[in-house]
CSV table of C-alpha atoms in Angstrom, one decimal:
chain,number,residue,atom,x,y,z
A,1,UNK,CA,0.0,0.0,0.0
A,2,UNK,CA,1.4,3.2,-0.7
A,3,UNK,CA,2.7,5.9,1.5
A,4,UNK,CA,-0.3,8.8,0.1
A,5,UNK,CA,-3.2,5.6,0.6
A,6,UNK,CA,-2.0,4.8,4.5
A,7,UNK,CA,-2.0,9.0,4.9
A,8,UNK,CA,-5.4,9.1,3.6
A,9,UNK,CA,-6.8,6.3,6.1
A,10,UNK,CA,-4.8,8.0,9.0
A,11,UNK,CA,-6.4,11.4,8.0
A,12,UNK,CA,-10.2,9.8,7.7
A,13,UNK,CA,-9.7,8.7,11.0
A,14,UNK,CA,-8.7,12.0,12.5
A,15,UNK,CA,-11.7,13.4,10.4
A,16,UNK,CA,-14.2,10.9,12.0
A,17,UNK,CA,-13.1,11.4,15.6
A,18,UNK,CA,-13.4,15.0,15.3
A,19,UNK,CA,-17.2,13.9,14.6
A,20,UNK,CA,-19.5,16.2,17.3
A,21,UNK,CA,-21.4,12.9,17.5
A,22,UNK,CA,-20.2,11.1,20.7
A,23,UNK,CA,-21.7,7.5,18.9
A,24,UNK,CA,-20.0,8.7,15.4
A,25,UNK,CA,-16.5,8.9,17.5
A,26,UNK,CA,-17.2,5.5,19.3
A,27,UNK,CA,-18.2,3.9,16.1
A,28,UNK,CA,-14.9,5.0,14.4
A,29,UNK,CA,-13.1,4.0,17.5
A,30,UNK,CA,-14.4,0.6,17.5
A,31,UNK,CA,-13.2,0.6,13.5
A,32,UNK,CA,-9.9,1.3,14.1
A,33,UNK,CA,-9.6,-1.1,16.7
A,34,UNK,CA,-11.1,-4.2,14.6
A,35,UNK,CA,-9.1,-3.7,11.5
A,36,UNK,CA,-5.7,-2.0,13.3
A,37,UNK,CA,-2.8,-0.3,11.1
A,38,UNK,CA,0.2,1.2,12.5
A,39,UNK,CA,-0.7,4.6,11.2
A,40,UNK,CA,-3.9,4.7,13.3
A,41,UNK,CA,-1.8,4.6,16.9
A,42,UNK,CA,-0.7,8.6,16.4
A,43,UNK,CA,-4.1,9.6,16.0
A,44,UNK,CA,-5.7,7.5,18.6
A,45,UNK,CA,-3.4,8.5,21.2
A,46,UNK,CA,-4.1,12.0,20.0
A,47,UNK,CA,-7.8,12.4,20.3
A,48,UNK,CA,-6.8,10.4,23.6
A,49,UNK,CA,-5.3,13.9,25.1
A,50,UNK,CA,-8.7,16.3,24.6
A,51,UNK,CA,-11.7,13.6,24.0
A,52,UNK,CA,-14.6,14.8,27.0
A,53,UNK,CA,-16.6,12.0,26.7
A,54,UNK,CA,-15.8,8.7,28.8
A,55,UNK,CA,-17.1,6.0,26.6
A,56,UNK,CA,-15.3,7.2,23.5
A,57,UNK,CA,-12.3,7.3,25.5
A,58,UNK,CA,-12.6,3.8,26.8
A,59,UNK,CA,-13.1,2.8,23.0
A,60,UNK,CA,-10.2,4.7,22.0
A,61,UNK,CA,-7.9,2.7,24.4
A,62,UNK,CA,-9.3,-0.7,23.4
A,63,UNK,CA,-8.4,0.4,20.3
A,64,UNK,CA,-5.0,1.4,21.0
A,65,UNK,CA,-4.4,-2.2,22.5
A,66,UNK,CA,-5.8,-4.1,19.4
A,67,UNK,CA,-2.7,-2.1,17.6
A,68,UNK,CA,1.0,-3.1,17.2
A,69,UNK,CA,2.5,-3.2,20.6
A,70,UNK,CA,5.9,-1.7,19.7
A,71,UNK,CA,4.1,1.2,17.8
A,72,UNK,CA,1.2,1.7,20.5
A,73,UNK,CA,4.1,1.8,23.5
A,74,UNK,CA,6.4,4.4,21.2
A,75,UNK,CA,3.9,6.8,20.7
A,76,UNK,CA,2.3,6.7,24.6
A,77,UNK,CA,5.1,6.8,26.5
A,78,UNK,CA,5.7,10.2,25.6
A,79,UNK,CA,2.6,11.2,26.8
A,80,UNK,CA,3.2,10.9,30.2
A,81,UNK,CA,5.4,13.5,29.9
A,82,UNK,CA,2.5,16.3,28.5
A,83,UNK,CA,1.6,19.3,29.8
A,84,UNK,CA,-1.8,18.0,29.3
A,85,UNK,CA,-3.4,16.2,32.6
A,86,UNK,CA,-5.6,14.0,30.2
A,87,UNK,CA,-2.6,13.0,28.3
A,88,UNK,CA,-1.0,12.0,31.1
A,89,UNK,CA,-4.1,10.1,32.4
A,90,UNK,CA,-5.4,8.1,29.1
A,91,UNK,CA,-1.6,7.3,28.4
A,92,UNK,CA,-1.3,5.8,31.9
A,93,UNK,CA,-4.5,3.9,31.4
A,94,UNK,CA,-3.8,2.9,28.5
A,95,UNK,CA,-0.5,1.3,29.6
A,96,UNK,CA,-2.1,-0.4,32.5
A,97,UNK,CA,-4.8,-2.2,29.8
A,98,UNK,CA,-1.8,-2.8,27.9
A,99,UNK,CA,-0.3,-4.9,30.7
A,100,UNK,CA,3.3,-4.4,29.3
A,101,UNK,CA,6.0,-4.4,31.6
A,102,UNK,CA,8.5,-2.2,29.4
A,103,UNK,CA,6.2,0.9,30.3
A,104,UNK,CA,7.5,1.0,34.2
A,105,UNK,CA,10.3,2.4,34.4
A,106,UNK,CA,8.7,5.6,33.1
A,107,UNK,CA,6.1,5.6,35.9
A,108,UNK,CA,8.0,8.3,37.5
A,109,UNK,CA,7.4,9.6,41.1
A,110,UNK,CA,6.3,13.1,39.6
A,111,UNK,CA,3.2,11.0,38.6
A,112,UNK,CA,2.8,9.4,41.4
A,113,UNK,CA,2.5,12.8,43.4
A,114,UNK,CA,1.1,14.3,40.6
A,115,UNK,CA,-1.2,18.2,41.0
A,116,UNK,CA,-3.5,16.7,39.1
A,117,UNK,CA,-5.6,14.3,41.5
A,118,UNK,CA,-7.2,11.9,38.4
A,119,UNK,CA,-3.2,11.5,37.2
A,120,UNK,CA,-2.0,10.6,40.6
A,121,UNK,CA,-4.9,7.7,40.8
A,122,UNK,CA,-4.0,6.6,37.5
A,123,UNK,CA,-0.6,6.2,38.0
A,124,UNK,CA,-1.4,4.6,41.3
A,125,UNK,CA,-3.3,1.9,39.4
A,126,UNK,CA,-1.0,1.5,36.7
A,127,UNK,CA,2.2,1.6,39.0
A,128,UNK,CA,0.9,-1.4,41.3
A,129,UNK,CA,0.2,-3.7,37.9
A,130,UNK,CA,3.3,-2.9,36.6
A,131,UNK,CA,6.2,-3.1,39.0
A,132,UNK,CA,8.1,-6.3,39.2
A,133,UNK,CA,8.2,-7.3,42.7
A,134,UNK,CA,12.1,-6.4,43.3
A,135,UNK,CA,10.4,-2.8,43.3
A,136,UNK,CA,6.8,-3.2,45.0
A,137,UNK,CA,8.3,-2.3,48.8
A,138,UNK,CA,10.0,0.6,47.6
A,139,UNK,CA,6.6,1.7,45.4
A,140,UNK,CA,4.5,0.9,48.8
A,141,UNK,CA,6.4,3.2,50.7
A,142,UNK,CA,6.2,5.8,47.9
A,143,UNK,CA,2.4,5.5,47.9
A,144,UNK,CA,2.2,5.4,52.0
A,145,UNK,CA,2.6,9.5,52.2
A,146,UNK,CA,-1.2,9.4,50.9
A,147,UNK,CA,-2.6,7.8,53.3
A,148,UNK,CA,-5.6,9.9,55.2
A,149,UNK,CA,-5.4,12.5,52.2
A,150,UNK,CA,-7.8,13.5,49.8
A,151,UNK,CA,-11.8,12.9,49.2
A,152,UNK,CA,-13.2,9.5,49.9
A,153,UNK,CA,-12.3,8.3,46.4
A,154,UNK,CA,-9.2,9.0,46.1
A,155,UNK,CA,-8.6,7.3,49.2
A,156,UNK,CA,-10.3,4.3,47.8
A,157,UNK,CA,-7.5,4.4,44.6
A,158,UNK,CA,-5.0,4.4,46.9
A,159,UNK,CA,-6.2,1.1,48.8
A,160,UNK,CA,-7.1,-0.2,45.5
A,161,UNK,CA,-3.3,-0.3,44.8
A,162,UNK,CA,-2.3,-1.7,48.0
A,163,UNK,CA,-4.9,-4.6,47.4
A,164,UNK,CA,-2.8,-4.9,43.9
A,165,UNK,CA,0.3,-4.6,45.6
A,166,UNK,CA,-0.6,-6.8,48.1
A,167,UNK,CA,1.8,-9.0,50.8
A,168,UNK,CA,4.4,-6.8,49.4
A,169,UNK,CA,2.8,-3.4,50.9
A,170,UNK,CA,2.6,-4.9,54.0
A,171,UNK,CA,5.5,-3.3,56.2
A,172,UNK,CA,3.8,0.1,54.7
A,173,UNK,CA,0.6,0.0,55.8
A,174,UNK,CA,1.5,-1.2,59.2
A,175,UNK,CA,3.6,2.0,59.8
A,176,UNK,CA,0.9,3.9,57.9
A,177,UNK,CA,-1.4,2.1,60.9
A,178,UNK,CA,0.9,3.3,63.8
A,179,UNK,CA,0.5,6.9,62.8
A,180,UNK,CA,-0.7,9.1,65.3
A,181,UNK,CA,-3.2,11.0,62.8
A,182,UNK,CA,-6.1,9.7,63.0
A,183,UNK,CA,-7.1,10.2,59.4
A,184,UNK,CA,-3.4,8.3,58.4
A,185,UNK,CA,-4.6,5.8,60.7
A,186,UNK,CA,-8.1,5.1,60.0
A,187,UNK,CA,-7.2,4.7,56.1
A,188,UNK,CA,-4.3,2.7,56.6
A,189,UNK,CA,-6.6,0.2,58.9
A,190,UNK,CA,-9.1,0.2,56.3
A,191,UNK,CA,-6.6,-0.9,53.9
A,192,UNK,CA,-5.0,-3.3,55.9
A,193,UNK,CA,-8.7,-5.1,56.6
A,194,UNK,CA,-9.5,-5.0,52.9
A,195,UNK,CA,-5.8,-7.1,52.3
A,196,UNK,CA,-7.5,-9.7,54.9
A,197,UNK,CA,-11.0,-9.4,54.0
A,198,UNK,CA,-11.1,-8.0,50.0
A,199,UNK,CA,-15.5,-8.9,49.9
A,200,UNK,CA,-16.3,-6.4,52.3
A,201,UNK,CA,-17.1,-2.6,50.9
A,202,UNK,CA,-14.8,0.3,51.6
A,203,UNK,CA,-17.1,2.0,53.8
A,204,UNK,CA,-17.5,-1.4,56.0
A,205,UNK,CA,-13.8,-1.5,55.7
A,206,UNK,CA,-13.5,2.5,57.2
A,207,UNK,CA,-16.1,2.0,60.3
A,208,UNK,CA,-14.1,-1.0,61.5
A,209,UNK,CA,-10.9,1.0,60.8
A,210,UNK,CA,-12.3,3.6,63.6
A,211,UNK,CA,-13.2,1.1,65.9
A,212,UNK,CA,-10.4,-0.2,65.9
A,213,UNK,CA,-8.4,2.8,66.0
A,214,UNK,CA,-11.0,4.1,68.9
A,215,UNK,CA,-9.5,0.8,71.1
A,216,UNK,CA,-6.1,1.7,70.8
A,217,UNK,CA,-6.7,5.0,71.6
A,218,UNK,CA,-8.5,4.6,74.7
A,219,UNK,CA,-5.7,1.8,75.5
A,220,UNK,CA,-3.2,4.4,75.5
A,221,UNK,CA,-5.3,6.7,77.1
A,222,UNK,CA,-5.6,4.4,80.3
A,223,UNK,CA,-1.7,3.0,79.8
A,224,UNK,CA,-1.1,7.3,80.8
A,225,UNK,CA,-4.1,7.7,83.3
């Protein structure tokens, strides 16, 4: 096929996703993704960084895994490094459907502390599926400074990664656990009871966090009466 006819299919592409019909955008999405060519992965990963709706993203990163690995990895790597948030976030998401083990090493710690909130619970994700388990301890104890921080779900992506991380975050989440704030505390309980009992619900999880916190508290309280 010649260089002006795989052009032209990469340029129809872009022309469809740029459709103001969310269903058009999913449609050509889901194309793209059943009959892959290399040339589609640049403009995938571009309408990646500024699509609004949810569902056409999700279609745009099954797409993006249907194509070339090689090509898919080259071009999202680099994303992690935009100045866009939503970059940052799809490429991270993308690398966690992706599953591919090359993409770690540029999980950096500025994404795992990143401004952006959504980013920061991406790369949390992403980071937890990817290391190889030389590095999980170290990631834990990267991840333990955001315990008891942040809205109720955030705190819930963070635990979510710990459950990922599992026996390896351990050590973490007991220190997080001996804290003496009480928010640190609470969360890092919560976690800890989800690693033992992963059915229960978050929220079940957080009330016998507090109780249990509440015991040691009054323990010490009476050890100093």
């Amino acid at each position: 096929m010649s260089e002006q006819a795989e052009g032209t299919a990469s340029d129809r592409l872009r022309a469809a996703l740029h459709a103001g019909d969310g269903s058009s955008r999913v449609r050509s999405a889901l194309a793209a993704g059943t009959y892959p060519r290399a040339e589609y992965v640049a403009v995938l990963v571009e309408q990646c960084a500024h699509e609004p709706d949810f569902t056409v993203r999700e279609t745009l990163t099954w797409a993006l895994t249907r194509q070339d690995r090689e090509t898919a990895l080259a071009s999202l790597l680099p994303e992690l490094r935009s100045e866009r948030p939503q970059a940052r976030r799809q490429a991270l998401h993308t690398l966690s459907k992706l599953g591919d083990a090359r993409a770690w090493p540029e999980i950096t710690t500025a994404l795992l502390h990143d401004d952006d909130p959504e980013v920061a619970q991406t790369a949390w994700r992403t980071a937890a599926g990817l290391a190889p388990d030389e590095a999980k301890p170290a990631l834990a104890d990267e991840l333990a400074v955001h315990f008891g921080v942040g809205p109720e779900e955030v705190r819930q992506s963070l635990t979510r990664a710990f459950l990922v991380l599992g026996s390896a975050g351990q050590p973490a989440v007991d220190t997080a656990a001996a804290s003496d704030d009480w928010d640190v505390r609470v969360h890092a309980l919560a976690t800890d009871h989800l690693l033992t009992h992963p059915d229960d619900g978050f929220a079940t999880a957080i009330a016998a966090a507090r109780r249990s916190a509440a015991r040691r508290d009054a323990a010490d309280w009476d050890r100093q009466a």
